[in-house]
Short mmCIF file of C-alpha atoms in Angstrom, two decimals:
data_model
loop_
_atom_site.label_atom_id
_atom_site.label_comp_id
_atom_site.label_asym_id
_atom_site.label_seq_id
_atom_site.Cartn_x
_atom_site.Cartn_y
_atom_site.Cartn_z
CA MET A 4 35.98 147.64 224.90
CA ALA A 5 38.84 149.05 223.49
CA HIS A 6 42.56 148.60 223.20
CA LEU A 7 42.89 150.18 226.95
CA LEU A 8 46.58 150.01 228.38
CA LEU A 9 46.84 151.62 232.13
CA SER A 10 50.44 151.15 232.96
CA PRO A 11 52.28 153.52 235.86
CA CYS A 12 54.77 150.81 235.26
CA PRO A 13 55.41 149.07 232.14
CA SER A 14 53.24 145.89 231.61
CA VAL A 15 51.74 143.46 229.22
CA ILE A 16 48.33 142.05 229.07
CA SER A 17 47.66 138.78 228.56
CA LEU A 18 44.67 137.98 227.05
CA SER A 19 42.41 134.73 227.51
CA SER A 20 38.86 133.87 225.95
CA ARG A 21 36.90 135.73 228.90
CA LYS A 22 39.29 137.09 231.53
CA ASN A 23 42.75 139.60 231.53
CA SER A 24 45.22 139.53 233.39
CA VAL A 25 48.33 141.57 234.01
CA LYS A 26 52.00 140.64 233.93
CA PRO A 27 54.83 142.62 234.28
CA PHE A 28 56.75 143.78 231.55
CA SER A 29 59.76 142.70 230.51
CA THR A 30 62.32 145.72 229.39
CA LYS A 31 63.49 143.18 226.58
CA GLN A 32 60.18 142.52 224.96
CA ASN A 33 59.48 144.61 222.05
CA PHE A 34 56.40 146.05 223.48
CA PHE A 35 55.00 148.51 220.65
CA ASN A 36 52.98 146.70 217.82
CA PRO A 37 51.33 149.57 215.21
CA GLN A 38 48.92 146.53 214.56
CA VAL A 39 47.55 146.94 218.21
CA LEU A 40 47.01 150.89 218.14
CA SER A 41 45.22 150.95 214.94
CA ARG A 42 42.26 151.52 214.35
CA SER A 43 39.74 153.01 211.75
CA SER A 44 41.21 156.18 211.82
CA LEU A 45 44.55 154.03 210.62
CA LYS A 46 42.78 151.80 208.20
CA GLY A 47 44.29 152.34 204.92
CA LEU A 48 46.61 154.63 206.04
CA LEU A 49 48.97 153.13 207.81
CA PHE A 50 49.66 149.94 206.51
CA GLN A 51 50.48 150.22 203.11
CA GLU A 52 52.52 147.11 202.83
CA ASN A 53 49.79 145.28 201.71
CA LYS A 54 49.09 143.41 205.34
CA PRO A 55 46.31 144.82 206.69
CA ILE A 56 44.49 143.42 209.42
CA SER A 57 42.00 140.90 209.26
CA ARG A 58 38.46 141.76 209.77
CA ARG A 59 38.23 139.57 212.38
CA ARG A 60 41.15 140.78 214.58
CA ARG A 61 40.00 143.91 213.72
CA ARG A 62 36.15 143.77 215.02
CA ARG A 63 37.50 142.11 217.84
CA SER A 64 37.22 144.65 221.22
CA PHE A 65 38.73 144.15 224.11
CA GLY A 66 38.97 146.20 227.68
CA PHE A 67 41.26 146.01 230.69
CA ARG A 68 42.16 147.69 233.41
CA ALA A 69 45.79 147.19 234.58
CA ALA A 70 46.76 146.78 238.01
CA SER A 71 48.14 149.76 239.87
CA VAL A 72 51.84 149.59 241.36
CA PRO A 73 51.74 148.64 245.01
CA ILE A 74 50.64 151.27 247.66
CA SER A 75 54.18 150.72 249.29
CA GLN A 76 55.86 151.31 245.83
CA GLN A 77 54.60 154.79 245.14
CA ALA A 78 55.79 158.02 246.03
CA PRO A 79 53.74 159.88 248.64
CA PRO A 80 50.84 162.23 247.62
CA GLU A 81 52.23 165.92 246.99
CA THR A 82 50.52 169.52 246.89
CA SER A 83 49.94 170.53 243.81
CA THR A 84 51.48 173.97 242.81
CA ASN A 85 47.96 175.30 241.33
CA ASN A 86 45.67 177.65 243.14
CA ASP A 87 43.32 175.24 244.53
CA SER A 88 43.75 175.54 248.15
CA SER A 89 43.24 171.58 248.48
CA SER A 90 46.22 169.47 248.99
CA LYS A 91 45.06 166.68 246.55
CA PRO A 92 46.85 166.62 243.38
CA LYS A 93 44.95 167.93 240.07
CA ARG A 94 44.52 165.38 237.97
CA VAL A 95 45.88 166.39 234.13
CA MET A 96 45.36 163.69 231.29
CA VAL A 97 48.32 164.55 228.67
CA ILE A 98 46.66 163.27 225.20
CA GLY A 99 49.84 162.66 222.97
CA GLY A 100 52.08 163.08 225.42
CA ASP A 101 54.54 160.50 223.64
CA GLY A 102 54.81 163.70 221.39
CA TYR A 103 57.37 166.83 220.66
CA CYS A 104 55.22 169.33 222.92
CA GLY A 105 53.06 166.60 225.25
CA TRP A 106 55.93 164.69 226.29
CA ALA A 107 57.62 168.43 227.64
CA THR A 108 54.58 169.23 229.04
CA ALA A 109 53.95 166.01 230.82
CA LEU A 110 57.06 166.33 232.61
CA HIS A 111 56.76 169.84 233.22
CA LEU A 112 53.30 169.48 234.96
CA SER A 113 54.64 166.52 236.64
CA LYS A 114 57.12 167.29 238.21
CA LYS A 115 54.75 170.69 239.47
CA ASN A 116 53.43 167.96 241.30
CA TYR A 117 50.08 167.79 239.38
CA GLN A 118 48.82 164.17 238.96
CA VAL A 119 49.75 163.39 235.16
CA ALA A 120 48.66 160.57 232.59
CA ILE A 121 49.45 159.99 229.04
CA VAL A 122 47.10 158.64 226.27
CA ASP A 123 49.22 158.68 222.63
CA ASN A 124 48.33 155.65 220.66
CA LEU A 125 52.06 156.59 219.56
CA VAL A 126 51.28 156.39 215.88
CA ARG A 127 54.11 159.08 215.39
CA ARG A 128 56.58 157.25 215.72
CA LEU A 129 54.84 154.84 213.06
CA PHE A 130 54.66 158.23 210.87
CA ASP A 131 58.64 157.82 210.93
CA HIS A 132 58.94 154.38 209.93
CA GLN A 133 56.23 154.77 207.40
CA LEU A 134 58.18 158.09 205.43
CA GLY A 135 61.78 156.59 206.07
CA LEU A 136 61.97 159.66 208.86
CA GLU A 137 64.12 159.55 212.22
CA SER A 138 64.70 162.37 215.39
CA LEU A 139 67.69 163.72 215.62
CA THR A 140 68.19 162.74 218.78
CA PRO A 141 67.66 159.11 219.75
CA ILE A 142 64.15 159.31 222.08
CA ALA A 143 63.50 156.02 224.35
CA SER A 144 60.37 154.04 224.24
CA ILE A 145 57.05 155.86 226.23
CA HIS A 146 57.99 152.81 228.88
CA ASP A 147 61.77 153.38 228.98
CA ARG A 148 60.82 157.08 229.68
CA ILE A 149 58.08 156.89 232.27
CA SER A 150 60.12 154.18 234.17
CA ARG A 151 63.39 156.60 234.10
CA TRP A 152 61.08 159.59 235.43
CA LYS A 153 59.90 157.54 238.07
CA ALA A 154 63.08 157.01 239.06
CA LEU A 155 64.76 160.09 238.93
CA THR A 156 61.90 161.51 240.99
CA GLY A 157 59.48 159.20 242.62
CA LYS A 158 56.37 160.09 240.52
CA SER A 159 54.10 158.38 238.74
CA ILE A 160 53.02 159.64 235.10
CA GLU A 161 49.75 156.71 234.19
CA LEU A 162 50.07 155.70 230.93
CA TYR A 163 46.98 154.58 228.35
CA VAL A 164 47.92 153.41 225.15
CA GLY A 165 45.25 153.35 222.46
CA ASP A 166 43.32 155.58 219.93
CA ILE A 167 40.87 158.56 220.88
CA CYS A 168 39.10 158.45 217.74
CA ASP A 169 37.96 155.33 219.35
CA PHE A 170 35.24 156.32 221.69
CA GLU A 171 35.11 153.46 223.72
CA PHE A 172 38.81 153.63 224.67
CA LEU A 173 38.22 157.29 225.73
CA ALA A 174 35.60 156.60 227.90
CA GLU A 175 37.27 154.10 229.59
CA SER A 176 40.50 155.91 229.87
CA PHE A 177 38.13 159.19 231.27
CA LYS A 178 36.18 156.82 233.98
CA SER A 179 39.38 155.44 235.41
CA PHE A 180 41.54 158.63 235.39
CA GLN A 181 38.86 161.21 236.35
CA PRO A 182 40.86 164.26 234.91
CA ASP A 183 40.51 167.97 236.10
CA SER A 184 41.88 168.77 232.81
CA VAL A 185 42.48 167.68 229.96
CA VAL A 186 45.21 169.18 227.69
CA HIS A 187 45.25 168.02 223.69
CA PHE A 188 47.98 167.79 222.20
CA GLY A 189 46.45 164.47 219.86
CA GLU A 190 46.33 165.27 216.45
CA GLN A 191 48.20 165.01 213.04
CA ARG A 192 50.11 168.62 213.44
CA SER A 193 51.95 168.92 210.26
CA ALA A 194 51.08 170.50 207.11
CA PRO A 195 53.19 168.96 204.88
CA TYR A 196 52.10 165.79 206.13
CA SER A 197 48.16 166.81 205.41
CA MET A 198 48.99 167.65 201.72
CA ILE A 199 51.22 164.30 200.95
CA ASP A 200 48.07 162.89 199.07
CA ARG A 201 44.51 162.13 199.58
CA SER A 202 44.88 158.91 201.91
CA ARG A 203 46.92 161.68 204.44
CA ALA A 204 44.55 164.60 204.06
CA VAL A 205 41.62 162.19 204.80
CA PHE A 206 43.51 160.45 207.99
CA THR A 207 44.54 164.16 209.22
CA GLN A 208 41.02 165.43 208.94
CA HIS A 209 39.44 162.29 210.37
CA ASN A 210 41.79 161.79 213.47
CA ASN A 211 42.13 165.72 214.32
CA VAL A 212 38.28 166.55 214.18
CA ILE A 213 36.85 163.42 215.33
CA GLY A 214 39.59 162.76 217.82
CA THR A 215 38.34 166.30 219.30
CA LEU A 216 34.40 165.58 218.81
CA ASN A 217 35.40 162.18 221.17
CA VAL A 218 36.84 164.25 223.54
CA LEU A 219 34.39 167.12 223.81
CA PHE A 220 31.77 164.07 224.16
CA ALA A 221 34.12 162.13 226.72
CA ILE A 222 34.19 165.61 229.06
CA LYS A 223 29.94 166.02 228.67
CA GLU A 224 29.16 162.70 230.17
CA PHE A 225 32.16 161.81 232.25
CA GLY A 226 33.44 164.89 233.63
CA GLU A 227 31.15 168.12 232.77
CA ASP A 228 33.72 170.65 235.28
CA CYS A 229 36.91 169.34 233.51
CA HIS A 230 38.80 171.92 231.93
CA LEU A 231 40.14 170.89 228.40
CA VAL A 232 43.44 173.34 227.07
CA LYS A 233 43.48 172.61 223.12
CA LEU A 234 46.86 173.04 221.33
CA GLY A 235 45.27 175.07 218.30
CA THR A 236 47.46 177.32 215.95
CA MET A 237 48.61 180.69 214.44
CA GLY A 238 48.04 179.06 211.40
CA GLU A 239 44.31 179.25 211.76
CA TYR A 240 44.02 182.98 211.06
CA GLY A 241 46.49 182.67 207.59
CA THR A 242 48.18 186.34 207.17
CA PRO A 243 45.63 188.80 207.16
CA ASN A 244 46.26 192.83 206.44
CA ILE A 245 44.98 193.59 209.51
CA ASP A 246 46.07 193.26 212.99
CA ILE A 247 45.09 189.89 214.40
CA GLU A 248 43.67 189.62 217.98
CA GLU A 249 42.95 186.61 220.31
CA GLY A 250 40.33 184.88 219.29
CA TYR A 251 37.72 187.24 218.34
CA ILE A 252 37.52 191.19 216.76
CA THR A 253 34.93 193.70 217.41
CA ILE A 254 33.45 194.72 213.78
CA THR A 255 31.00 197.69 213.37
CA HIS A 256 29.03 197.00 210.01
CA ASN A 257 26.18 199.13 208.84
CA GLY A 258 25.71 201.12 212.46
CA ARG A 259 25.98 197.84 214.57
CA THR A 260 28.71 196.13 216.30
CA ASP A 261 28.88 192.99 217.62
CA THR A 262 32.40 190.89 218.56
CA LEU A 263 32.90 187.78 216.58
CA PRO A 264 35.14 185.23 216.29
CA TYR A 265 38.47 186.21 214.26
CA PRO A 266 37.96 185.13 210.36
CA LYS A 267 39.99 182.06 209.45
CA GLN A 268 41.87 181.24 206.58
CA ALA A 269 43.47 177.98 206.89
CA SER A 270 46.37 177.44 204.53
CA SER A 271 46.40 173.41 204.23
CA PHE A 272 44.09 170.54 205.66
CA TYR A 273 46.04 169.97 208.72
CA HIS A 274 44.93 173.99 209.22
CA LEU A 275 41.67 173.58 207.81
CA SER A 276 41.51 170.71 210.68
CA LYS A 277 42.36 172.59 213.49
CA VAL A 278 39.57 175.25 212.17
CA HIS A 279 36.98 172.91 212.48
CA ASP A 280 37.95 171.88 216.25
CA SER A 281 37.56 175.07 217.02
CA HIS A 282 34.46 175.69 215.73
CA ASN A 283 33.37 172.42 217.59
CA ILE A 284 34.81 173.53 220.78
CA ALA A 285 33.05 176.70 220.61
CA PHE A 286 30.00 175.12 219.71
CA THR A 287 29.67 172.59 222.84
CA CYS A 288 30.94 175.70 225.39
CA LYS A 289 28.12 177.53 224.27
CA ALA A 290 25.41 173.98 224.36
CA TRP A 291 26.69 172.45 226.74
CA GLY A 292 28.98 174.94 229.48
CA ILE A 293 31.88 172.98 228.60
CA ARG A 294 35.10 175.20 229.46
CA ALA A 295 37.93 175.60 226.95
CA THR A 296 41.06 177.64 226.38
CA ASP A 297 42.04 176.95 222.93
CA LEU A 298 45.90 178.20 222.53
CA ASN A 299 46.91 178.79 219.22
CA GLN A 300 50.36 178.29 219.02
CA GLY A 301 52.85 179.62 216.87
CA VAL A 302 56.13 177.67 215.45
CA VAL A 303 57.95 175.86 218.32
CA TYR A 304 61.97 175.98 218.38
CA GLY A 305 64.18 173.96 220.57
CA VAL A 306 64.52 170.71 222.34
CA LYS A 307 65.55 171.25 226.15
CA THR A 308 63.79 171.45 229.12
CA ASP A 309 64.84 171.49 232.90
CA GLU A 310 63.18 168.26 232.82
CA THR A 311 63.91 166.04 229.57
CA GLU A 312 67.60 167.49 230.54
CA MET A 313 67.73 165.41 233.91
CA HIS A 314 68.64 161.70 231.66
CA GLU A 315 69.37 160.86 228.60
CA GLU A 316 66.21 158.41 227.81
CA LEU A 317 63.78 161.44 228.69
CA ARG A 318 65.51 163.34 225.41
CA ASN A 319 62.71 165.25 223.54
CA ARG A 320 63.10 164.41 219.79
CA LEU A 321 63.99 167.02 217.56
CA ASP A 322 62.60 167.00 213.78
CA TYR A 323 64.69 168.56 211.07
CA ASP A 324 62.94 166.89 207.58
CA ALA A 325 60.80 168.78 205.45
CA VAL A 326 57.41 167.03 206.73
CA PHE A 327 57.76 167.38 210.69
CA GLY A 328 60.58 169.89 211.07
CA THR A 329 59.67 173.43 212.33
CA ALA A 330 61.51 176.23 210.31
CA LEU A 331 64.49 177.17 212.98
CA ASN A 332 65.29 173.87 214.23
CA ARG A 333 65.99 173.15 210.76
CA PHE A 334 68.07 175.42 209.89
CA CYS A 335 70.32 174.91 212.74
CA VAL A 336 70.30 171.18 211.62
CA GLN A 337 71.26 172.28 208.27
CA ALA A 338 73.77 174.80 209.36
CA ALA A 339 75.74 171.46 211.82
CA VAL A 340 75.61 169.97 208.60
CA GLY A 341 76.96 172.07 205.85
CA HIS A 342 73.56 172.11 204.20
CA PRO A 343 72.56 175.36 202.89
CA LEU A 344 69.56 177.16 204.46
CA THR A 345 66.71 176.22 202.59
CA VAL A 346 64.37 179.15 202.20
CA TYR A 347 61.18 178.70 200.41
CA GLY A 348 60.21 181.68 198.00
CA LYS A 349 60.86 185.36 198.76
CA GLY A 350 61.31 184.49 202.67
CA GLY A 351 59.32 186.97 203.83
CA GLN A 352 56.91 184.88 205.34
CA THR A 353 56.13 185.74 209.05
CA ARG A 354 54.60 184.22 212.02
CA GLY A 355 55.09 183.99 215.81
CA TYR A 356 58.00 181.59 217.56
CA LEU A 357 58.21 180.53 221.06
CA ASP A 358 60.95 178.34 222.60
CA ILE A 359 59.46 174.84 223.97
CA ARG A 360 59.65 176.05 227.16
CA ASP A 361 57.35 178.55 226.91
CA THR A 362 55.09 175.88 225.27
CA VAL A 363 55.01 174.09 228.58
CA GLN A 364 54.61 177.38 230.69
CA CYS A 365 51.89 178.21 228.67
CA VAL A 366 49.86 175.23 229.35
CA GLU A 367 50.22 175.29 233.16
CA LEU A 368 49.20 178.63 233.39
CA ALA A 369 46.07 177.79 231.43
CA ILE A 370 45.59 174.95 233.99
CA ALA A 371 45.85 176.70 236.66
CA ASN A 372 43.86 179.49 235.82
CA PRO A 373 40.75 177.57 233.91
CA ALA A 374 38.28 178.95 231.61
CA LYS A 375 34.78 179.45 233.20
CA ALA A 376 31.85 177.26 232.71
CA GLY A 377 30.89 178.19 228.96
CA GLU A 378 33.82 179.98 228.41
CA PHE A 379 35.84 179.61 224.70
CA ARG A 380 38.97 181.43 225.63
CA VAL A 381 41.23 181.81 222.77
CA PHE A 382 44.90 182.57 223.73
CA ASN A 383 47.40 183.44 220.95
CA GLN A 384 50.79 181.41 222.03
CA PHE A 385 53.79 182.65 221.14
CA THR A 386 56.80 185.11 222.31
CA GLU A 387 58.02 186.73 218.79
CA GLN A 388 57.45 187.08 215.54
CA PHE A 389 59.97 186.77 212.74
CA SER A 390 60.15 186.10 208.55
CA VAL A 391 61.72 183.48 207.57
CA ASN A 392 65.24 185.45 206.05
CA GLU A 393 65.32 187.00 209.51
CA LEU A 394 66.08 183.27 210.85
CA ALA A 395 68.21 182.55 208.53
CA SER A 396 70.71 185.82 208.98
CA LEU A 397 70.16 184.59 212.87
CA VAL A 398 71.60 181.34 211.80
CA THR A 399 73.74 182.45 209.58
CA LYS A 400 75.64 184.66 212.32
CA ALA A 401 75.44 182.60 214.92
CA GLY A 402 76.80 179.66 212.74
CA LEU A 403 80.18 181.55 211.95
CA LYS A 404 80.68 182.38 215.03
CA LEU A 405 81.19 178.27 216.28
CA GLY A 406 83.25 178.50 212.97
CA LEU A 407 80.23 176.49 210.30
CA ASP A 408 80.04 178.02 207.07
CA VAL A 409 76.86 178.38 206.49
CA THR A 410 74.94 179.59 203.43
CA LYS A 411 71.54 180.12 202.16
CA MET A 412 69.95 179.14 199.11
CA THR A 413 66.68 179.86 197.98
CA VAL A 414 64.03 177.02 197.43
CA PRO A 415 60.95 176.92 195.10
CA ASN A 416 57.81 177.42 197.67
CA PRO A 417 56.24 173.79 197.28
CA ARG A 418 53.52 175.80 199.74
CA VAL A 419 50.69 177.89 198.48
CA GLU A 420 51.07 181.30 200.92
CA ALA A 421 51.96 184.79 200.72
CA GLU A 422 55.60 185.06 200.59
CA GLU A 423 55.64 189.04 201.91
CA HIS A 424 52.46 190.49 203.80
CA TYR A 425 51.85 192.37 206.85
CA TYR A 426 51.84 190.10 210.34
CA ASN A 427 51.20 191.65 213.88
CA ALA A 428 49.52 189.17 215.85
CA LYS A 429 48.25 190.64 219.33
CA HIS A 430 49.30 188.15 222.47
CA THR A 431 48.71 189.88 225.86
CA LYS A 432 46.65 187.20 227.14
CA LEU A 433 49.24 184.72 228.82
CA MET A 434 51.82 187.58 229.63
CA GLU A 435 49.39 189.05 231.86
CA LEU A 436 49.04 185.47 233.31
CA GLY A 437 52.07 185.41 234.46
CA LEU A 438 54.59 183.82 231.18
CA GLU A 439 57.98 185.01 231.33
CA PRO A 440 59.35 184.50 227.81
CA HIS A 441 62.43 182.81 226.84
CA TYR A 442 63.00 185.24 223.94
CA LEU A 443 65.20 184.07 221.23
CA SER A 444 68.63 184.86 222.15
CA GLU A 445 72.21 184.61 220.56
CA SER A 446 73.14 182.33 223.62
CA LEU A 447 70.27 180.05 223.44
CA LEU A 448 71.01 179.64 219.15
CA ASP A 449 74.83 178.74 220.00
CA SER A 450 73.20 175.83 222.34
CA LEU A 451 70.70 174.86 219.39
CA LEU A 452 73.19 174.73 216.98
CA ASN A 453 75.92 173.26 219.39
CA PHE A 454 73.14 170.32 220.11
CA ALA A 455 72.58 170.00 216.13
CA VAL A 456 76.42 169.47 216.10
CA GLN A 457 76.53 166.82 218.64
CA PHE A 458 74.11 164.84 217.03
CA ARG A 459 74.55 165.43 213.51
CA ASP A 460 76.32 161.93 212.28
CA ARG A 461 72.40 160.67 212.82
CA VAL A 462 71.25 163.69 209.74
CA ASP A 463 70.20 161.66 207.03
CA THR A 464 70.75 164.56 204.32
CA LYS A 465 67.61 163.50 201.91
CA GLN A 466 65.05 164.25 204.36
CA ILE A 467 66.04 168.14 203.87
CA MET A 468 64.84 169.02 201.04
CA PRO A 469 61.27 169.63 200.10
CA SER A 470 59.24 166.60 198.14
CA VAL A 471 55.67 167.55 199.26
CA SER A 472 53.95 169.76 196.34
CA TRP A 473 50.51 171.83 197.57
CA LYS A 474 49.31 172.21 193.94
CA LYS A 475 50.79 168.63 192.94
CA ILE A 476 48.97 166.51 195.69
CA GLY A 477 47.14 163.73 194.49
CA VAL A 478 44.56 160.82 194.91
CA LYS A 479 47.40 157.98 194.52
CA THR A 480 49.15 157.19 197.53
CA LYS A 481 52.43 158.54 197.78
CA SER A 482 55.78 156.97 198.82
CA MET A 483 57.82 158.40 201.07
CA GLY A 484 60.67 156.07 201.92
CA ALA A 485 64.32 156.89 201.03
#
């Protein structure tokens, strides 16, 4: 059995030779232990200080089912807001629920009266330690986050700490929680991270592809009616000189017509892992009858949702560094600390963007309107298109209104990508389901800039400039520490 921790309220597992017991978790204890969370997918990557886990400990495995909170302490069951007429709340497993998109989504779904479980190995926090990075916003531990949510709302979020690349752990989680839907955010999400060196490239592809394969097998074995909502990326498509359709394109060739998956032109080992995921999911929908929705998401910006604003312990992370930070978030933080906005190359790179409040809304819409058995749906998940130069101009204008001295600098592009190109991507399917987008407005930019100013004392300016080169990636493990 694998390292499994189910914890509706924080708890620590006490291990004896053959018996497992659950003890109340003390808030004074430091629960996070990367060694307990590591599995084969993390080997040789996360513990580079020459202190590997011993073979004996790595091979030893445990399975445990933590005791649930007594019925008297639980909030009464509430009706789900989805389309099912049943009074029983739908059960949604959010894989990667401690991350940027996952945490906001887990809270949003819980507020909407879904029964939510988070599955996460907490490795994203370990990446920060490994690379010498830190979120602009101070973020509470996952246990403190969940406890605070319970205290404020009376709603429980179950927690399974472990690695989905370990199928035994994932299988036990599925059998324990029995999800109706799985929202899969649990992947290494950074293109620059995947291009640091060979070990990170291998980790990214192993973690993402094998993890998703395990999820597909878990659905087949333990929840054949479970709906998979998978976070993909618009980066799968690249920047073709034709319109980008939503997943499929109808082609007439030599007098014959067919509808085929839209061509993929990934631009990093991370994006390639997403392409592999899409192919694997499409195949299993056809072969096994799995129902799946692939959300090809654009670049997300913002940090606030209604739920994360309820208490500082619910606050989401905001990355501004050159490895995990996204363009608009990075520009706002750079403006807040007086650093020139870092425009890569010519700045004509155009992508789809969306507010994080729309991310959680899109996921909810996909869950409430599930794919049919055997159907592989693809939705392009973004609301607007901007070039890097356009974003820089918007931030400059908004910053000047706040009295910030905002300038721009051209940085040699560390990526291999077109810097001037045609880009027109379709994104109507989520709108048809009822998406009410939050467009990028002056007031929203003001809010994001003021938020960056509020926490600018936490900014490490050494992390702003890019240090990862697509062309210079090598075999030797690269140190990224300060």
